[in-house]
Amino acid sequence: MRTPSDHAYPDHWEADVVLRDGGAAHIRPITAADAERLVSFYEQVSDESKYYRFFAPYPRLSDRDVHRFTHHDYVDRVGLAATVGGEFIATVRYDRIDASGRPAPAPADRAEVAFLVQDAHQGRGVASALLEHIAAVARERGIRRFVAEVLPANNKMIKVFTDAGYTQKRSFEDGSVHLTLDLEPTARSLAVQRAREQRAEARSVRRLLAPGSVAVVGVGRAPGGVGRTVLRNLLAGGYTGRTYAVNRAFPEDWTEADGVPAFRSVGEIVERTGERVDLAVVAVPAERVPDAVADCGEHGVQGLVVVTAGYAESGPDGRERQRELVRQARSYGMRIIGPNSFGIISTAPAVRLNASLAPRSPARGRIGLFTQSGAIGIALLSGLHRRGAGLSAFISSGNRADVSGNDFLQYWHEDPDTDVVLLYLESIGNPRKFTRLARRTAAVKPVVVVKGARHSGSAPPGHAVPVTRIPDATVSALLRQAGVIRVDTVTELVDAGLLLADQPLPAGPRVAILGNSESLGLLTYDACRTEGLRPLPPRDLTTAATPADFRAALAEALADEACDAVVVTAIPWVAEDGVTEFGDGEVLAAALQDAAAASPAKPVAVVHVEIGGLAEALAAASGTAWPRGGPPAAEAGRNPVGGQAAPAREAGGVPAAPGAGRAP
């Protein structure tokens, strides 16, 4: 048998995992330095759980037990612990054995495995996560089977083994259930792991977007500043939960800020109110963030939105600060959005959360928007607002040190309030996982991506996830294979999002083009050809066309069985007396709406140049934004014309090109 000195500590076995309830834990090998942690952990386990583990009353660990359970050779004997706040919440170990069940070195390929989970953390999926990790470790060390002895009454542990998806045998011997698990991954075991991952990561996002209480840490005593701005926006958005202002510099007699209770720490909130804070928005200088994170972690905060800058984007020192921020937050089981984040928004009526620097919360809608860049986030929110569009949620991940676009793909995959997913990505840190998740989500709802200028496959500054540098052409191929719609600019991202959120999918690639500008018609024709569509010859209505002419031409195109989608192009027409026809665009918008309402359901996109009010008039009939009070009665079609209202584009381009003809 090897001694601990025979094999170096396996750093690569360390991992952060998201648990079933959305919280996080750190899994790592147990070392000789963990004796006190192990004893403390064991003291907190109930007598019943100890009995299930050792098959006999076992009130305390002997010195010999402690030594045995903390000294491993990382080959034939391995122990892993799940930790939160640096303390053990669960352990698992294996001991290599031969066919007769006796301790044996390699090449023996089976091992006995046993778990112990602190009672307060049972039901969180800790044992399932540990089983996945200890199985991977065992396969790395040449072990092919796990053997476990479980008391029949220990239904929870039996379920963990049964639900894992591995090929297994079960028998009843000497009063216990004897289980043998073949550790070779199966289609079912992989499906189980991915399903657990999906549920856990979706749950962790849901906890961030729907907190019951929010503390803004770093609210200044005077108006202005980042913290005060976030607090003001939170209140203006109508947040339905409890709100607290936190600043360690508040005087002792300071009881409120902007009308909400004021405290000097999150710990003081818990002590004085007896209530836990679910989400903390951290807006203190970078050098004070560690103290704020410790305060939050020690008092049960579930997640952080760190708007503070001065991390990886600022250079090597900032990158190290960012790594330490992630390590610290994860040690407490907290997830982080940021740092350098613009914030998060949820328009769900039960929450109405605007924990961001955006002064105005968007209307409720059916589009989920994720962006790594705060500046791009501002531009996208502004563009969507001008177009009358609403959102289900908005996330600015900033430096994306922890929570990423992958987490939100997990969440939006099954979110009933989101019909279209828009992603602005500067990097794809884990292309394989992103492609897998995007493919699954795009199978049920459109996913539209604009890739930023950062090198394909590179990580944002300080991001610790290993990345693969891949050419941009390969990124495009991966997205295409996943059914993702890739666009080139944020303007196109907005266009495609509106088109997909409000329009029916086209039955095919045939596009009719009509309008009063021959030049715009030809540009549209070329753009459709470039995108692989099959445009029909443009129909020029001439500059003398009236709104009635547009209505008749659109109705004819929509009724044509050789047409799957329509692009309408329009420019103002100045009459001989100098009066601009179409007025402010409302007359033309009404004509187009009339034609669409009376025709078969086909997507219609409008490209216009300098027709004042047309975009607003079309957006007013669009279904991409629900009224503040919720959807129309029975949600009888998300716009007044049965799903055919045309989202407008303010100048140039072809909104139909990215989406029409390619079902995501």
XYZ file of C-alpha atoms in Angstrom:
664
model
C 0.000 0.000 0.000
C 1.320 3.428 -0.885
C 1.948 6.155 1.689
C 0.747 9.754 1.280
C 4.196 10.835 0.160
C 4.014 8.537 -2.857
C 1.763 10.842 -4.821
C 1.532 14.630 -5.038
C -1.614 16.479 -4.053
C -3.907 16.372 -7.133
C -4.865 20.019 -7.610
C -6.901 19.197 -10.700
C -9.414 17.295 -8.576
C -10.556 20.538 -6.978
C -13.790 21.927 -8.385
C -16.612 24.333 -7.630
C -20.066 22.836 -8.096
C -23.571 24.256 -8.116
C -25.965 22.284 -5.939
C -29.603 21.396 -6.444
C -30.904 24.469 -4.604
C -28.672 26.845 -6.586
C -26.037 27.257 -3.899
C -22.385 26.463 -4.511
C -19.837 24.221 -2.810
C -16.157 23.483 -3.258
C -14.996 19.881 -3.701
C -11.381 19.006 -2.935
C -9.204 16.127 -1.721
C -8.962 15.678 2.038
C -5.475 16.253 3.462
C -3.676 15.592 6.729
C -4.294 19.233 7.695
C -8.050 18.603 7.834
C -8.149 16.742 11.136
C -9.936 19.499 13.078
C -12.384 20.139 10.228
C -13.231 16.432 10.077
C -13.841 16.209 13.824
C -16.012 19.341 13.785
C -17.956 18.012 10.808
C -18.559 14.659 12.475
C -19.819 16.293 15.655
C -22.567 18.036 13.640
C -23.819 14.830 12.007
C -26.838 13.206 13.639
C -26.599 9.846 15.397
C -28.898 8.345 12.757
C -26.627 9.437 9.889
C -23.595 8.080 11.769
C -25.398 4.773 12.231
C -26.180 4.584 8.515
C -22.511 5.243 7.744
C -20.899 2.749 10.200
C -23.787 0.273 10.774
C -23.424 0.776 14.532
C -23.575 3.548 17.128
C -20.465 5.642 16.558
C -20.739 8.841 18.604
C -17.206 10.098 17.958
C -14.146 9.443 15.828
C -11.086 7.979 17.509
C -7.639 9.416 16.886
C -6.947 6.384 14.722
C -10.099 7.089 12.675
C -9.150 10.724 12.201
C -5.681 9.752 11.023
C -7.029 7.126 8.646
C -9.687 9.419 7.173
C -7.266 12.305 6.602
C -4.220 10.449 5.284
C -4.515 9.183 1.720
C -2.146 8.154 -1.024
C -4.466 9.608 -3.736
C -4.232 6.327 -5.654
C -5.541 3.361 -3.674
C -7.185 5.450 -0.941
C -8.869 8.749 -1.743
C -11.112 11.046 0.278
C -12.965 14.090 -1.021
C -14.817 16.748 0.938
C -17.493 19.216 -0.078
C -16.903 22.495 1.731
C -18.799 25.746 2.297
C -17.094 28.574 4.121
C -14.027 26.363 4.444
C -15.910 23.830 6.577
C -16.869 20.278 5.617
C -20.523 19.639 4.752
C -19.990 16.153 3.261
C -17.280 13.581 2.642
C -16.762 10.594 0.370
C -13.907 8.100 0.242
C -12.922 5.009 -1.631
C -10.548 2.184 -0.723
C -9.242 -0.086 -3.471
C -10.098 -3.754 -2.874
C -9.672 -7.105 -4.596
C -12.402 -9.493 -5.702
C -12.731 -10.873 -2.158
C -13.195 -7.409 -0.654
C -9.769 -7.120 0.953
C -7.546 -4.002 0.629
C -5.386 -4.297 -2.465
C -3.153 -2.093 -4.603
C -3.431 -1.580 -8.356
C -4.062 -3.317 -10.701
C -7.132 -4.264 -8.632
C -9.913 -2.388 -10.378
C -12.658 -2.125 -7.767
C -13.083 0.014 -4.661
C -15.419 0.290 -1.718
C -17.091 3.708 -1.504
C -18.868 5.416 1.398
C -20.502 8.825 1.957
C -21.430 10.994 4.897
C -23.480 14.185 4.487
C -24.208 16.667 7.245
C -27.943 16.507 8.005
C -28.482 20.233 7.443
C -27.210 19.826 3.862
C -29.031 16.633 2.904
C -31.434 17.060 0.000
C -29.194 19.606 -1.770
C -27.662 17.085 -4.156
C -24.293 17.083 -2.395
C -23.915 13.283 -2.445
C -24.795 13.123 -6.162
C -22.165 15.736 -6.958
C -19.575 13.911 -4.842
C -20.394 10.613 -6.552
C -19.757 12.173 -9.975
C -16.394 13.511 -8.828
C -15.182 10.448 -6.926
C -16.164 8.284 -9.923
C -14.073 10.478 -12.236
C -11.152 10.260 -9.812
C -11.513 6.474 -9.604
C -11.515 6.066 -13.390
C -8.356 8.182 -13.542
C -6.726 5.774 -11.065
C -7.735 2.647 -12.986
C -10.759 1.700 -10.885
C -13.694 0.390 -12.904
C -16.251 -0.579 -10.257
C -17.549 0.783 -6.973
C -18.886 -1.489 -4.279
C -21.144 -0.102 -1.550
C -22.880 -1.586 1.472
C -26.028 0.324 2.469
C -28.569 -0.386 5.191
C -32.044 -1.034 3.725
C -33.513 1.863 5.708
C -31.031 4.318 4.181
C -33.327 5.154 1.269
C -31.624 8.458 0.484
C -28.245 6.863 -0.157
C -29.736 3.992 -2.139
C -31.508 6.564 -4.316
C -28.239 8.439 -4.921
C -26.648 5.264 -6.312
C -29.744 4.188 -8.235
C -30.323 7.585 -9.842
C -26.701 8.009 -10.936
C -27.357 6.173 -14.195
C -24.432 3.751 -13.989
C -24.901 0.074 -14.810
C -25.346 -1.634 -11.463
C -26.127 -4.869 -9.684
C -27.965 -5.128 -6.393
C -28.261 -7.943 -3.867
C -29.256 -8.365 -0.235
C -26.528 -9.863 1.925
C -26.152 -10.127 5.722
C -28.847 -7.534 6.415
C -27.559 -4.889 4.017
C -28.024 -3.900 0.396
C -24.919 -4.776 -1.640
C -24.468 -2.505 -4.683
C -21.928 -2.818 -7.487
C -21.637 0.099 -9.910
C -19.837 -0.110 -13.240
C -18.123 3.298 -13.536
C -17.935 3.295 -17.326
C -20.087 6.288 -18.359
C -23.358 5.362 -20.031
C -25.775 7.428 -22.063
C -28.035 7.468 -19.021
C -25.294 8.485 -16.554
C -24.242 11.353 -18.845
C -27.877 12.411 -19.205
C -28.299 12.312 -15.420
C -25.201 14.460 -14.908
C -26.305 17.020 -17.485
C -29.825 17.127 -16.097
C -28.460 17.710 -12.598
C -26.156 20.402 -13.963
C -29.035 22.074 -15.813
C -31.356 22.109 -12.813
C -28.680 23.357 -10.447
C -27.363 26.131 -12.691
C -30.870 27.243 -13.655
C -31.808 27.346 -9.981
C -28.728 29.420 -9.137
C -29.720 31.981 -11.785
C -33.325 31.991 -10.589
C -32.140 32.851 -7.078
C -30.230 35.837 -8.475
C -33.153 37.122 -10.547
C -35.871 36.596 -7.943
C -34.457 37.516 -4.526
C -36.793 38.135 -1.629
C -34.491 40.856 -0.308
C -31.670 43.015 -1.654
C -28.958 44.944 0.163
C -27.019 47.626 -1.706
C -23.583 47.685 -0.097
C -21.859 51.020 -0.587
C -24.754 53.486 -0.523
C -23.273 56.953 -0.069
C -24.561 59.324 2.560
C -25.013 62.045 -0.051
C -26.959 61.807 -3.330
C -24.957 60.497 -6.279
C -22.394 57.755 -6.560
C -22.760 54.223 -7.856
C -24.343 52.692 -4.752
C -26.898 55.438 -4.372
C -27.721 55.182 -8.093
C -28.372 51.442 -7.856
C -30.578 51.971 -4.801
C -32.530 54.709 -6.553
C -33.065 52.528 -9.634
C -34.103 49.586 -7.463
C -36.781 51.707 -5.818
C -37.903 53.391 -9.031
C -38.372 50.004 -10.680
C -40.907 49.008 -8.030
C -38.943 46.109 -6.510
C -41.385 43.994 -4.518
C -38.995 42.604 -1.905
C -37.260 44.071 1.130
C -34.536 46.620 0.408
C -31.642 47.695 2.610
C -28.933 50.352 2.313
C -25.530 49.385 3.731
C -22.465 51.518 4.407
C -19.996 50.918 7.207
C -19.524 54.715 7.409
C -23.170 55.390 8.335
C -23.410 57.153 11.752
C -24.992 55.087 14.520
C -28.106 57.261 14.488
C -28.511 56.951 10.697
C -31.666 54.864 10.212
C -32.589 55.256 6.559
C -31.355 56.277 3.107
C -33.754 57.219 0.327
C -36.565 55.913 2.498
C -35.178 52.399 3.087
C -33.637 51.026 6.296
C -29.932 51.817 6.589
C -27.361 49.611 8.298
C -23.592 49.544 8.665
C -23.248 45.883 7.634
C -25.226 42.902 6.407
C -24.512 41.297 9.765
C -26.276 44.190 11.461
C -29.332 43.613 9.242
C -29.525 39.987 10.353
C -28.900 40.868 14.000
C -31.456 43.687 14.213
C -34.214 42.363 11.939
C -33.760 38.603 12.114
C -34.116 38.503 8.318
C -31.636 37.133 5.821
C -30.465 39.035 2.749
C -30.769 37.045 -0.484
C -28.861 39.277 -2.916
C -26.219 41.933 -2.306
C -25.201 44.553 -4.863
C -21.608 45.453 -4.012
C -20.623 48.995 -4.946
C -17.660 49.751 -2.698
C -14.053 50.466 -3.780
C -12.126 47.361 -4.844
C -9.935 47.362 -1.733
C -13.045 47.126 0.463
C -14.784 44.388 -1.504
C -13.173 41.460 0.421
C -14.593 42.767 3.711
C -18.015 43.205 2.104
C -17.917 39.690 0.638
C -16.936 38.202 4.002
C -19.770 40.096 5.707
C -22.242 38.772 3.120
C -20.937 35.195 3.156
C -20.902 34.882 6.926
C -24.527 35.993 7.137
C -26.168 33.798 4.515
C -26.305 35.975 1.399
C -26.986 33.751 -1.619
C -25.527 35.818 -4.462
C -23.593 38.956 -5.338
C -23.766 41.518 -8.130
C -20.390 43.267 -8.055
C -20.513 46.559 -9.966
C -17.135 47.635 -8.609
C -14.414 48.072 -11.248
C -10.646 47.776 -10.819
C -10.316 44.053 -11.381
C -8.981 42.057 -14.323
C -9.651 44.885 -16.743
C -7.054 46.969 -14.895
C -4.013 44.681 -15.289
C -2.123 41.884 -13.467
C -2.888 43.110 -9.930
C -6.554 43.359 -10.828
C -6.537 39.837 -12.269
C -5.223 38.474 -8.990
C -7.864 40.465 -7.055
C -10.506 38.943 -9.300
C -9.297 35.393 -8.739
C -9.298 35.962 -4.997
C -12.811 37.458 -5.198
C -14.109 34.302 -6.862
C -12.306 32.023 -4.415
C -13.679 33.962 -1.474
C -17.279 34.065 -2.712
C -17.319 30.392 -3.670
C -15.943 29.413 -0.281
C -19.212 30.752 1.141
C -21.351 29.068 -1.525
C -22.220 32.388 -3.189
C -22.364 33.041 -6.923
C -21.120 36.288 -8.495
C -22.289 38.406 -11.400
C -19.373 40.637 -12.294
C -17.172 42.233 -11.189
C -17.365 45.390 -13.293
C -21.016 44.544 -13.970
C -23.678 47.007 -15.097
C -26.216 45.011 -13.091
C -29.233 42.749 -13.562
C -32.918 43.340 -14.303
C -35.981 41.106 -14.034
C -39.344 42.416 -15.204
C -41.368 39.564 -13.693
C -44.369 41.168 -11.950
C -43.660 39.269 -8.751
C -40.141 40.755 -8.563
C -39.696 43.920 -10.688
C -35.976 43.928 -9.950
C -33.761 46.678 -11.375
C -30.480 46.071 -9.572
C -28.490 47.937 -12.191
C -27.175 51.303 -13.261
C -29.940 51.612 -15.873
C -32.128 54.536 -14.783
C -35.218 53.078 -16.409
C -36.339 49.474 -16.182
C -37.518 48.066 -19.525
C -41.125 47.055 -20.022
C -42.071 43.467 -19.432
C -41.462 41.402 -22.544
C -40.510 38.035 -23.957
C -36.803 38.599 -24.749
C -33.913 37.551 -22.485
C -30.755 39.643 -22.976
C -27.242 38.742 -21.807
C -24.206 40.925 -22.432
C -20.651 40.852 -21.171
C -20.085 44.561 -21.838
C -21.792 47.216 -19.751
C -21.418 49.785 -22.529
C -23.014 47.442 -25.052
C -25.709 46.691 -22.504
C -26.550 50.400 -22.292
C -26.755 50.615 -26.083
C -28.959 47.523 -26.334
C -31.334 48.668 -23.589
C -31.615 52.069 -25.240
C -32.234 50.564 -28.678
C -34.864 48.161 -27.400
C -36.600 50.969 -25.517
C -36.725 53.181 -28.631
C -38.291 50.316 -30.505
C -40.965 49.734 -27.879
C -39.599 46.298 -26.989
C -39.750 44.657 -23.580
C -37.501 42.144 -21.831
C -38.001 39.245 -19.463
C -34.519 39.751 -18.007
C -31.280 41.660 -18.607
C -27.840 40.648 -17.358
C -24.520 42.418 -17.656
C -21.849 39.931 -16.599
C -18.949 42.408 -16.707
C -15.711 40.461 -16.351
C -17.714 37.208 -16.182
C -15.606 35.870 -13.336
C -18.276 33.355 -12.297
C -21.806 33.436 -13.733
C -21.626 33.277 -17.529
C -23.809 33.046 -20.606
C -23.842 29.261 -20.180
C -25.633 29.623 -16.844
C -28.298 31.807 -18.410
C -28.748 29.417 -21.330
C -29.489 26.774 -18.696
C -32.057 29.094 -17.120
C -33.713 30.391 -20.291
C -33.991 26.895 -21.740
C -37.042 26.258 -19.567
C -38.093 29.788 -18.575
C -41.756 30.163 -19.630
C -41.450 33.965 -19.693
C -38.697 34.032 -22.343
C -39.346 33.300 -26.029
C -36.102 34.646 -27.563
C -32.538 34.703 -26.184
C -30.114 37.467 -27.229
C -26.417 37.150 -26.325
C -23.603 39.651 -26.776
C -20.427 37.625 -26.210
C -16.878 38.903 -26.241
C -15.589 35.385 -25.670
C -16.679 31.765 -25.535
C -14.690 30.361 -22.659
C -15.881 26.764 -22.996
C -16.914 26.270 -26.643
C -17.925 22.630 -26.199
C -20.301 23.299 -23.330
C -21.636 26.475 -24.929
C -22.381 24.635 -28.173
C -24.142 21.828 -26.313
C -26.291 24.214 -24.292
C -27.002 26.523 -27.231
C -28.094 23.561 -29.369
C -30.525 22.392 -26.718
C -31.990 25.846 -26.092
C -32.164 26.741 -29.799
C -34.258 23.621 -30.330
C -37.085 25.182 -28.300
C -36.585 28.941 -28.761
C -34.422 31.169 -30.989
C -30.929 32.039 -29.760
C -29.260 35.044 -31.437
C -25.580 35.836 -30.856
C -23.375 38.760 -31.771
C -19.703 37.973 -31.211
C -17.598 40.877 -29.948
C -14.114 41.794 -31.088
C -12.159 39.790 -28.492
C -10.225 36.861 -29.980
C -12.469 33.850 -30.487
C -12.187 31.387 -27.659
C -10.276 33.792 -25.404
C -11.450 34.497 -21.895
C -12.361 37.884 -20.485
C -9.574 39.365 -18.368
C -8.865 37.235 -15.324
C -11.367 34.532 -16.181
C -9.971 31.282 -14.849
C -11.803 28.819 -17.094
C -9.416 27.103 -19.542
C -10.129 28.200 -23.100
C -9.321 27.046 -26.560
C -8.296 29.630 -29.145
C -10.292 28.922 -32.270
C -10.621 30.864 -35.535
C -13.631 33.067 -36.072
C -14.753 30.901 -38.992
C -14.844 27.921 -36.650
C -16.949 29.905 -34.176
C -19.426 30.619 -36.980
C -19.524 26.941 -37.922
C -20.116 25.900 -34.290
C -22.944 28.390 -33.919
C -24.506 27.311 -37.189
C -24.364 23.639 -36.227
C -25.985 24.483 -32.899
C -28.873 26.220 -34.657
C -27.805 29.609 -33.315
C -28.395 32.713 -35.426
C -25.206 34.767 -35.606
C -25.415 38.470 -36.470
C -22.635 40.984 -36.977
C -23.709 44.081 -35.004
C -25.711 44.992 -31.925
C -28.212 46.767 -34.194
C -28.783 43.504 -36.021
C -29.083 41.755 -32.649
C -31.987 44.051 -31.751
C -33.555 43.626 -35.209
C -33.354 39.845 -35.122
C -34.655 39.720 -31.553
C -37.688 41.823 -32.371
C -38.395 39.927 -35.555
C -38.242 36.537 -33.816
C -40.149 37.653 -30.720
C -43.051 39.128 -32.654
C -43.233 37.351 -36.001
C -44.214 33.845 -37.105
C -41.406 31.745 -38.512
C -41.321 31.677 -42.321
C -42.275 28.446 -44.043
C -39.278 28.710 -46.369
C -36.563 30.978 -47.804
C -38.635 32.853 -50.417
C -38.766 36.593 -49.716
C -40.946 39.177 -51.457
C -39.571 42.721 -51.585
C -41.704 45.778 -52.240
C -41.384 49.530 -51.696
C -41.099 52.993 -53.151
C -37.308 53.030 -53.511
C -35.693 51.039 -56.309
C -32.264 51.412 -54.667
C -33.394 50.089 -51.293
C -35.149 47.244 -53.040
C -31.971 46.213 -54.853
C -29.902 46.454 -51.647
C -32.448 44.270 -49.905
C -32.368 41.767 -52.758
C -28.579 41.496 -52.587
C -28.635 41.162 -48.799
C -31.133 38.305 -49.006
C -28.993 36.522 -51.595
C -25.940 36.938 -49.364
C -27.797 35.283 -46.481
C -28.742 32.273 -48.607
C -32.387 33.281 -49.010
C -34.356 33.190 -52.274
C -35.613 36.722 -52.893
C -38.224 37.389 -55.533
C -37.584 40.285 -57.960
C -38.174 43.558 -56.059
C -41.479 45.296 -56.780
C -40.967 49.028 -57.226
C -44.089 50.987 -56.299
C -42.319 54.227 -57.366
C -42.030 57.356 -55.282
C -45.614 58.231 -56.161
C -46.944 55.322 -54.068
C -49.520 56.185 -51.427
C -50.223 54.300 -48.184
C -53.120 52.644 -50.006
C -50.683 51.390 -52.653
C -48.462 49.933 -49.934
C -51.469 48.235 -48.314
C -52.569 46.658 -51.589
C -49.063 45.503 -52.540
C -48.402 43.975 -49.102
C -51.756 42.176 -49.092
C -50.993 40.754 -52.537
C -47.519 39.599 -51.478
C -48.798 37.942 -48.307
C -51.479 36.096 -50.284
C -48.933 34.815 -52.815
C -48.183 31.121 -52.155
C -44.717 31.625 -53.698
C -43.794 34.006 -50.855
C -42.699 32.983 -47.339
C -41.778 36.430 -45.935
C -41.989 40.065 -46.958
C -39.600 42.990 -46.665
C -41.159 46.424 -47.138
C -38.824 49.310 -48.006
C -39.968 52.916 -47.659
C -38.599 56.418 -48.058
C -40.399 59.756 -47.611
C -41.875 61.341 -50.728
C -41.843 65.084 -51.008
C -44.718 66.378 -53.152
C -44.481 69.341 -55.513
C -45.854 71.652 -52.840
C -43.010 70.623 -50.499
C -45.184 68.642 -48.100
C -43.682 65.311 -47.025
C -46.117 62.528 -47.684
C -46.886 59.847 -45.052
C -46.867 62.628 -42.443
C -45.263 61.270 -39.294
C -45.501 57.646 -40.406
C -48.722 56.742 -38.611
C -50.752 56.605 -41.831
C -48.281 54.223 -43.490
C -48.073 52.107 -40.319
C -51.867 51.789 -40.225
C -51.945 50.735 -43.874
C -49.325 48.032 -43.323
C -51.127 46.806 -40.218
C -54.401 46.550 -42.113
C -52.808 44.438 -44.834
C -51.064 42.143 -42.376
C -54.153 41.661 -40.233
C -56.195 40.370 -43.155
C -53.551 38.065 -44.627
C -51.965 34.667 -43.872
C -49.438 34.612 -41.039
C -46.068 35.429 -42.601
C -43.221 37.528 -41.208
C -43.105 41.144 -42.372
C -40.094 43.434 -41.850
C -40.046 47.158 -42.629
C -36.889 48.975 -43.730
C -37.347 52.741 -43.768
C -35.327 55.884 -44.049
C -36.236 59.067 -42.195
C -39.979 58.529 -41.849
C -40.682 60.129 -38.515
C -42.934 58.195 -36.170
C -43.085 55.038 -38.289
C -40.960 53.015 -35.898
C -43.008 54.160 -32.919
C -46.311 53.489 -34.665
C -45.265 49.976 -35.648
C -43.766 49.283 -32.217
C -47.008 50.334 -30.547
C -48.690 47.367 -32.223
C -45.825 44.994 -31.508
C -46.125 42.165 -29.023
C -42.509 42.229 -27.841
C -43.485 44.310 -24.819
C -46.326 43.445 -22.476
C -48.116 46.233 -20.620
C -46.963 46.731 -17.042
C -50.092 44.958 -15.875
C -49.288 41.792 -17.798
C -50.174 40.238 -21.145
C -53.419 40.965 -22.977
C -56.423 38.915 -21.990
C -55.785 35.248 -22.696
C -52.617 36.356 -24.498
C -54.683 36.030 -27.660
C -51.846 36.847 -30.027
C -49.038 39.024 -28.816
C -49.920 41.916 -31.103
C -53.118 43.418 -32.515
C -52.639 41.779 -35.926
C -52.195 38.171 -34.880
C -48.420 38.005 -34.815
C -47.718 39.868 -38.041
C -46.902 43.417 -36.976
C -43.664 44.528 -38.597
C -40.832 45.624 -36.318
C -39.318 48.720 -37.846
C -35.683 49.515 -38.496
C -34.631 53.116 -38.407
C -32.299 53.130 -41.389
C -30.924 50.641 -43.863
C -30.373 46.932 -43.435
C -32.715 44.000 -43.745
C -34.160 42.657 -40.505
C -35.577 39.649 -42.338
C -32.164 38.515 -43.524
C -30.803 37.137 -40.236
C -33.976 35.334 -39.248
C -36.236 34.701 -42.214
C -35.600 31.453 -44.016
C -33.532 29.881 -41.212
C -35.509 28.365 -38.432
C -33.284 28.338 -35.368
